[in-house]
Short mmCIF file of C-alpha atoms in Angstrom, two decimals:
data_model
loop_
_atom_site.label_atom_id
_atom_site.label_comp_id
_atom_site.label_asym_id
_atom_site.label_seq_id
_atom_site.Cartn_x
_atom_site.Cartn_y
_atom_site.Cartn_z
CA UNK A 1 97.11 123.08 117.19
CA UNK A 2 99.53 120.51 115.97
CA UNK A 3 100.44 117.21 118.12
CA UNK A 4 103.86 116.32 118.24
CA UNK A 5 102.96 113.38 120.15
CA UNK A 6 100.17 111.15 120.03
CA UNK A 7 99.65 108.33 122.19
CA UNK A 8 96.74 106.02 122.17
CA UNK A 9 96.41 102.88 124.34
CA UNK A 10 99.43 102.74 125.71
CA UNK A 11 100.13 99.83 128.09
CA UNK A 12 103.21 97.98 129.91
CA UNK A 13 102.58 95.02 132.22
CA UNK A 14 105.32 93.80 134.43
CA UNK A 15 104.59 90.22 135.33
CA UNK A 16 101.34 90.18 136.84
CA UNK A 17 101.69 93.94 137.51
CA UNK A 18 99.94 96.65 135.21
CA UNK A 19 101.84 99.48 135.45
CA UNK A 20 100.07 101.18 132.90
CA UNK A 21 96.86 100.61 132.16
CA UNK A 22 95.60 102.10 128.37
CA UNK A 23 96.56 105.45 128.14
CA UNK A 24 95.79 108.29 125.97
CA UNK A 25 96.92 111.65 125.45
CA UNK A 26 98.64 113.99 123.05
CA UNK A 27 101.34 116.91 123.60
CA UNK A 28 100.96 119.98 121.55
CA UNK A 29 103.96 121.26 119.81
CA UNK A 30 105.42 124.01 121.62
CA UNK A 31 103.61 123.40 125.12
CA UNK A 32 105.35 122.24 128.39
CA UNK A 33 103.25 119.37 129.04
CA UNK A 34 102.81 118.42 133.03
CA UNK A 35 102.36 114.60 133.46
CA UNK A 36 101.31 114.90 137.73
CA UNK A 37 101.25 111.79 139.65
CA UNK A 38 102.45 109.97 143.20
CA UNK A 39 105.12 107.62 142.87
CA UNK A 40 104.15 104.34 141.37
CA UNK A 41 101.63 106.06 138.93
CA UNK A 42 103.48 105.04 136.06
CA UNK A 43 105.38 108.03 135.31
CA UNK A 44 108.48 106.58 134.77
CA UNK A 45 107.11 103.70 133.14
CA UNK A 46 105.41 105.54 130.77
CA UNK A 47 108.09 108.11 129.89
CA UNK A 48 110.33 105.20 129.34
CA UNK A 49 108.09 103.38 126.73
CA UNK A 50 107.77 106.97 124.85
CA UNK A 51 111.77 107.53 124.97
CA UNK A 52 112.25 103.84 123.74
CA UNK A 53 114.02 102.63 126.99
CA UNK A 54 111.05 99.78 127.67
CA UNK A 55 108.96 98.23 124.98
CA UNK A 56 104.92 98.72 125.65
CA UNK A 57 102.85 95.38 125.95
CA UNK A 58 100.43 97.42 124.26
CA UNK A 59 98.85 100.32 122.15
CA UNK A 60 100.80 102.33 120.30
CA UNK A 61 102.40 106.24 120.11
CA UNK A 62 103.48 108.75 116.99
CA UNK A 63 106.64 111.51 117.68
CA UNK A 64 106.03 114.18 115.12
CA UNK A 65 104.77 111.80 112.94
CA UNK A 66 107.06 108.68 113.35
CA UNK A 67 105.92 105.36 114.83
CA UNK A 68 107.40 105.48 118.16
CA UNK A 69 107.52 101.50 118.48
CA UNK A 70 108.60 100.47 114.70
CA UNK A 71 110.78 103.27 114.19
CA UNK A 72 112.39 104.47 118.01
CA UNK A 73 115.63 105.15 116.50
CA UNK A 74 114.30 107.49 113.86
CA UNK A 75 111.95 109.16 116.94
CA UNK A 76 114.97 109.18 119.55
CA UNK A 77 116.70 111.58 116.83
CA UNK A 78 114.98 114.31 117.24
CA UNK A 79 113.91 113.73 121.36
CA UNK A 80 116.18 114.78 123.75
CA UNK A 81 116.02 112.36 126.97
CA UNK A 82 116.36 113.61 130.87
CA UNK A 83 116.01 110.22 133.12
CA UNK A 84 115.41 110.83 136.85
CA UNK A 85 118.76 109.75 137.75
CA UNK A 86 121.71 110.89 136.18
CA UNK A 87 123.14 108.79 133.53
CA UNK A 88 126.40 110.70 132.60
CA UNK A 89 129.95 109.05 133.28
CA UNK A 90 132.06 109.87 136.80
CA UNK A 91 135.19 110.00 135.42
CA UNK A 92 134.84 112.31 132.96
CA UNK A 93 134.74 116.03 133.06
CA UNK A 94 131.35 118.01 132.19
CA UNK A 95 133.18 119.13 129.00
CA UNK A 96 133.77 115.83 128.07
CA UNK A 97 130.76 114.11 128.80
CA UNK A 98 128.96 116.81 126.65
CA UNK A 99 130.76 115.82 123.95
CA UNK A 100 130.85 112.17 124.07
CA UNK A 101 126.95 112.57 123.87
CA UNK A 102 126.56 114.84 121.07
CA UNK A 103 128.79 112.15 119.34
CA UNK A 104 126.38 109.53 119.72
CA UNK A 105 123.96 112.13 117.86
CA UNK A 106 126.75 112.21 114.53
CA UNK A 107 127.74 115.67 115.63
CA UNK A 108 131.40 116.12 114.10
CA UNK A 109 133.77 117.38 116.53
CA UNK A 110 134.16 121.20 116.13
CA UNK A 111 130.36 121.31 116.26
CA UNK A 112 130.26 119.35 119.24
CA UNK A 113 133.04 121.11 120.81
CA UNK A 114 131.30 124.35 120.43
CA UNK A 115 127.59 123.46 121.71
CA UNK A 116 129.06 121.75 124.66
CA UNK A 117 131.40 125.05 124.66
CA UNK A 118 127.99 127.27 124.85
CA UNK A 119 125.90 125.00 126.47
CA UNK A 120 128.28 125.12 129.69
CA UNK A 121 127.85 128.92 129.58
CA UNK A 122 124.34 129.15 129.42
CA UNK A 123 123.61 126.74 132.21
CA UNK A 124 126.16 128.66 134.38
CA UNK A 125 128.83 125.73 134.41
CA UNK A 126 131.73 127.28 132.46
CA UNK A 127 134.05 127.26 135.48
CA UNK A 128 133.61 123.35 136.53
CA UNK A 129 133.80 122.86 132.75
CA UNK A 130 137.20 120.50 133.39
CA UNK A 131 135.88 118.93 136.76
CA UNK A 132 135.00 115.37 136.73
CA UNK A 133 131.36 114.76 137.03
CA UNK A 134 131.64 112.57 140.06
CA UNK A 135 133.02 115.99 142.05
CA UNK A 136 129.61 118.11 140.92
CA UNK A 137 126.90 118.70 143.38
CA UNK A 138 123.17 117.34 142.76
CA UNK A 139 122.18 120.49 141.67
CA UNK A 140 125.16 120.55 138.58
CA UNK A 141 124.73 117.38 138.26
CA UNK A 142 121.04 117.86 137.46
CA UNK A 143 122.24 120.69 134.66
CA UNK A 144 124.61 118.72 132.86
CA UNK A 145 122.26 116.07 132.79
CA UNK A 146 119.56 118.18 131.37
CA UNK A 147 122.13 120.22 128.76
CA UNK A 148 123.37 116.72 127.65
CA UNK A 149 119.55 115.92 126.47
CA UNK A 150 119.57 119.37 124.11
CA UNK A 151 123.05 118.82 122.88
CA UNK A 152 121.52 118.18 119.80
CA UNK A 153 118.52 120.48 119.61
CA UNK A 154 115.74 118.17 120.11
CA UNK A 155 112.28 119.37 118.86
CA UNK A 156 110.56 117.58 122.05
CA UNK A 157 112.92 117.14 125.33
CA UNK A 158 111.43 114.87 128.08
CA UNK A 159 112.01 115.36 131.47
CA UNK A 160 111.85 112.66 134.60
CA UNK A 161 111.64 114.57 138.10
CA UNK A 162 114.00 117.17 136.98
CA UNK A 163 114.06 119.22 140.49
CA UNK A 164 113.79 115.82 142.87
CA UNK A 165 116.40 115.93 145.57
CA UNK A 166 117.70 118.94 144.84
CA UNK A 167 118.42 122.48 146.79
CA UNK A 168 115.82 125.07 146.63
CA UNK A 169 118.25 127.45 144.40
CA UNK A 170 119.09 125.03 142.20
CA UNK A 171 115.19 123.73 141.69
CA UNK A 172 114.44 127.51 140.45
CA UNK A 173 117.24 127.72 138.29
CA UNK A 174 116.45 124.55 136.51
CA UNK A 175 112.90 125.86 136.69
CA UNK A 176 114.07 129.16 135.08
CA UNK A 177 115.99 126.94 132.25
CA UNK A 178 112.89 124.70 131.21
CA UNK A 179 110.35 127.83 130.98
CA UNK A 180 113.83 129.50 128.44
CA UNK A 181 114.18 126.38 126.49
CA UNK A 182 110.67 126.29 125.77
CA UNK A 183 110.42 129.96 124.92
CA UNK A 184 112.85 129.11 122.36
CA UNK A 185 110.69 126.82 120.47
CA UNK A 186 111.12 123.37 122.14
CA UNK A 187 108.07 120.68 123.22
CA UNK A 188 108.96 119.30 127.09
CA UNK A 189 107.73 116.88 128.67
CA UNK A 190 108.09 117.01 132.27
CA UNK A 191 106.80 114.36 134.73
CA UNK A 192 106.59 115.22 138.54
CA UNK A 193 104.78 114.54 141.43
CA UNK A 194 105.78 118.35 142.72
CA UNK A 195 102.41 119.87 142.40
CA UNK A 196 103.55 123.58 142.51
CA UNK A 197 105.85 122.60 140.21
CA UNK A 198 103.11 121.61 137.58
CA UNK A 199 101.38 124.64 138.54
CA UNK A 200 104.00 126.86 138.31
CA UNK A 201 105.49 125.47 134.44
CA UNK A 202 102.89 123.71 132.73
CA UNK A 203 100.45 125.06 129.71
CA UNK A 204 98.92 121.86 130.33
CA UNK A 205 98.35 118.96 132.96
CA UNK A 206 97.56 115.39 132.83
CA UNK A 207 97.37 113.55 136.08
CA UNK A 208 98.00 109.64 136.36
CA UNK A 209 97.49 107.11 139.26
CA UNK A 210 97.55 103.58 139.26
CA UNK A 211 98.59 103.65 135.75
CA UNK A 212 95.48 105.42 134.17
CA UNK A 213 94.91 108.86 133.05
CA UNK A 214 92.88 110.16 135.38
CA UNK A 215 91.96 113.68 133.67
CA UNK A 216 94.09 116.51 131.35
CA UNK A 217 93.52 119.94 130.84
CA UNK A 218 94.65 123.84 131.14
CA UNK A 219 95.33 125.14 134.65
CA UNK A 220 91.65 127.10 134.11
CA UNK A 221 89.80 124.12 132.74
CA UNK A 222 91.35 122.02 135.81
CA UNK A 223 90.12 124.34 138.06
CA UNK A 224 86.40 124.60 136.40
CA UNK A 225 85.27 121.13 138.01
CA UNK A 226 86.04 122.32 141.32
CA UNK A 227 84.74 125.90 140.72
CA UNK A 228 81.78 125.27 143.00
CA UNK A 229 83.61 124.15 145.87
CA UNK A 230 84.32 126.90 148.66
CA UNK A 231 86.55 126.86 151.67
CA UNK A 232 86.16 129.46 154.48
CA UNK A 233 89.04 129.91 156.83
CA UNK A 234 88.55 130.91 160.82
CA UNK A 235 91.55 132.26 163.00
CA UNK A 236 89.94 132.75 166.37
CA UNK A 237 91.83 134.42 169.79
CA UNK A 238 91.92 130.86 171.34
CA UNK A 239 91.57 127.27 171.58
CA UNK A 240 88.28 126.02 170.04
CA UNK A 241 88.06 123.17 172.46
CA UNK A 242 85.25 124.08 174.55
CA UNK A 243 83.15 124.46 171.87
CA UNK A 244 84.28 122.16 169.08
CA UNK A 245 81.75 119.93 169.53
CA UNK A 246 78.73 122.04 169.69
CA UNK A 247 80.32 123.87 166.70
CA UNK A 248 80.48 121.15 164.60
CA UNK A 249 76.45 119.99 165.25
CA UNK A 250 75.31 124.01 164.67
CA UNK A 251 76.94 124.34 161.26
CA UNK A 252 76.53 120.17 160.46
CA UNK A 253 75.48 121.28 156.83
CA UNK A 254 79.12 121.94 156.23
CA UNK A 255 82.38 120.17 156.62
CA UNK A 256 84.31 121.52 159.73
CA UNK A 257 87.77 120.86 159.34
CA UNK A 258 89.55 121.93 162.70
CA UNK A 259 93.39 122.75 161.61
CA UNK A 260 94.45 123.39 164.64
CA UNK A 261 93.01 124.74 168.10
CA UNK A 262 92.91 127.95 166.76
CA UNK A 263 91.97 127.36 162.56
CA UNK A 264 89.36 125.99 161.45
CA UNK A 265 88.62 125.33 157.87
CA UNK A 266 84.67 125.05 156.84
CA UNK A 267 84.22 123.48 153.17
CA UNK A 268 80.62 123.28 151.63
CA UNK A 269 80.27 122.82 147.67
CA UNK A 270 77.75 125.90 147.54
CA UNK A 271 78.15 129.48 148.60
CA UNK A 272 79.13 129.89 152.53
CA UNK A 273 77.32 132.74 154.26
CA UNK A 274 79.99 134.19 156.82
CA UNK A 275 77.43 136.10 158.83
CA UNK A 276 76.19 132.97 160.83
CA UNK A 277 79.53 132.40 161.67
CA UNK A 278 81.09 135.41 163.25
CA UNK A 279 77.69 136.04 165.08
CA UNK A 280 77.77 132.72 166.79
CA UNK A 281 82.01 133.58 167.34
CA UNK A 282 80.33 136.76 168.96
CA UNK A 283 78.07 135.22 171.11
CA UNK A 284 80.72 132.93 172.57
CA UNK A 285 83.01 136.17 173.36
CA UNK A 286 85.24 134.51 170.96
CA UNK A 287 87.72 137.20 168.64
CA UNK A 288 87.70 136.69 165.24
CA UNK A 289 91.57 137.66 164.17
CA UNK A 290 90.97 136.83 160.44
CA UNK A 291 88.50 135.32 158.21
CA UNK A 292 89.37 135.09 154.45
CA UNK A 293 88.00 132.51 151.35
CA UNK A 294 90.49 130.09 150.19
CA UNK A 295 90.60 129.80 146.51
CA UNK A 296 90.82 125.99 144.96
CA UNK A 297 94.20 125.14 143.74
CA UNK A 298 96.22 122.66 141.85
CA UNK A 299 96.35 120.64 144.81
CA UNK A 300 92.47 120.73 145.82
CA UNK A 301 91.79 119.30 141.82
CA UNK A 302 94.56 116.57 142.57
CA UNK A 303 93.23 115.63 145.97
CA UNK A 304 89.77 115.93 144.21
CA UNK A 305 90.18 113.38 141.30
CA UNK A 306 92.82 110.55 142.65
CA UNK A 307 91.84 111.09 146.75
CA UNK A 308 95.79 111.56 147.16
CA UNK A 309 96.68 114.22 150.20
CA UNK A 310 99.52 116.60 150.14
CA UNK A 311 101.06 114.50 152.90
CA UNK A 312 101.47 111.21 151.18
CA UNK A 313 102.58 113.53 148.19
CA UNK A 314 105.36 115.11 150.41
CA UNK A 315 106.38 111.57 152.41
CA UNK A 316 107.05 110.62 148.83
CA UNK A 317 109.82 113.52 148.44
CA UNK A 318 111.31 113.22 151.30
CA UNK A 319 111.73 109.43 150.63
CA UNK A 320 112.80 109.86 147.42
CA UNK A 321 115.46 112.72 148.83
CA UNK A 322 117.20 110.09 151.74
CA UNK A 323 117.66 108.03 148.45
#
């Protein structure tokens, strides 16, 4: 499988501060590549140092080839470049701010004219095509934004938090145009900190906190290290309170993870025999209304490798939504 980028200790230190700490990785060509982190991993940072918008104190990275840090102009040529916040211009129209940015790519003006013309189309914005930018919503704000960095058909496009703050339609439609531009041949790059996002898009996955690489892999090889680790889930008729702590002491080889009064969540990283269970459920004249295995996901391998919950993951959203 050919790279089309190769990074290899990769560093940025902001004063005292290192944001990212020695990195390396490569992106297959042709693969949507998931970089997975909290904010403050050094997503941004790092996406900026590949994209040439922040010079690394360190290491160094190759973009099909071209020395990312000697040559950035050459590289930024054939990247195309999504920041997390907009960066088109209010007071033009979508139309117009197409085209001023497939002039700064040399594109002469009936070709530019013409992919703006059909980019419009495909990412459903035909009829706002002569509104100023400033009037858009988030959400076609967010596909402008993206459709300016292919204007000029670049072989790897990277994308900063592409669905953050966003409305639920307009997250799957952008969703729907990243898995279509890759179909069509082109290498993304998509940071997040949206797990199912990641899940849902990415051949592969790297995650990052505090700066490092943590680990990087397929969706199945993610999943492999946490293979042995099972999760049983209890719904019972009612509240477990007058039994929770004798519960806990008869099944102490096993972590009992009350949900709520009525689920209860028992994790062990062998095999969990259910029979115990619902006997012990029987004897107490307790009803068992379901009992199913819970099968590791994205999340668990997160959680697993950087100890970050879904909770902290989703006050970060919200945070960065109120923004």
């Amino acid at each position: 499988m050919i790279n089309i980028l190769e990074v290899k200790g990769l560093s940025k230190k902001f004063d005292n501060c290192l944001a990212v700490d020695n990195i390396d990785f490569n992106v297959r060509k042709g693969e949507i590549f998931g970089f997975l982190g909290p904010n403050g991993a050094g997503k941004t940072t790092t996406i900026n140092m590949l994209t040439g918008l922040t010079r690394p104190s360190g290491g160094e990275f190759l973009i099909n080839g071209i020395d990312g840090i000697n040559h950035i102009k050459k590289a930024q040529a054939i990247m195309g470049i999504v920041p997390d916040e907009s960066n088109l211009y209010d007071e033009l129209s979508g139309f117009e701010n197409l085209c001023f940015c497939a002039s700064l790519y040399g594109m002469e003006k009936r070709e530019r004219q013409k992919r703006a013309g059909e980019l419009l189309s495909e990412f459903g914005l035909s009829n706002v095509s002569g509104r100023l930018f400033k009037q858009y919503s988030k959400g076609m704000k967010r596909k402008l934004t993206i459709a300016a960095g292919i204007i000029h058909y670049p072989e790897i496009l990277f994308l900063d938090e592409p669905t953050t703050g966003i409305d639920i339609e307009s997250a799957r439609n952008i969703r729907a145009m990243i898995r279509d531009m890759n179909r069509r041949g082109t290498t993304i790059f998509l940071t997040t900190h949206y797990i199912e996002e990641a899940e849902r898009l990415c051949d592969r996955i790297g995650f990052i906190a505090e700066g490092r690489i943590i680990l990087i892999g397929t969706l199945d090889e993610l999943m492999t290290g946490i293979q042995g680790h099972n999760t049983m889930q209890f719904m019972i008729a009612e509240d477990i309170g007058r039994i929770k702590d004798e519960f806990s002491d008869k099944f102490s080889n096993y972590k009992v993870n009350i949900v709520d009064q009525k689920l209860i969540r028992i994790d062990s990283p062998g095999r969990i025999d259910l029979l115990p269970f619902v006997q012990y459920f029987d004897k107490k004249n307790i009803a068992v209304l379901e009992a199913k295995i819970i099968r590791p996901s994205l999340e668990d391998v997160f959680v697993s490798v950087t100890g970050i919950g879904l909770e902290s993951m989703k006050r970060e959203k919200e945070g960065k939504k109120k923004k």
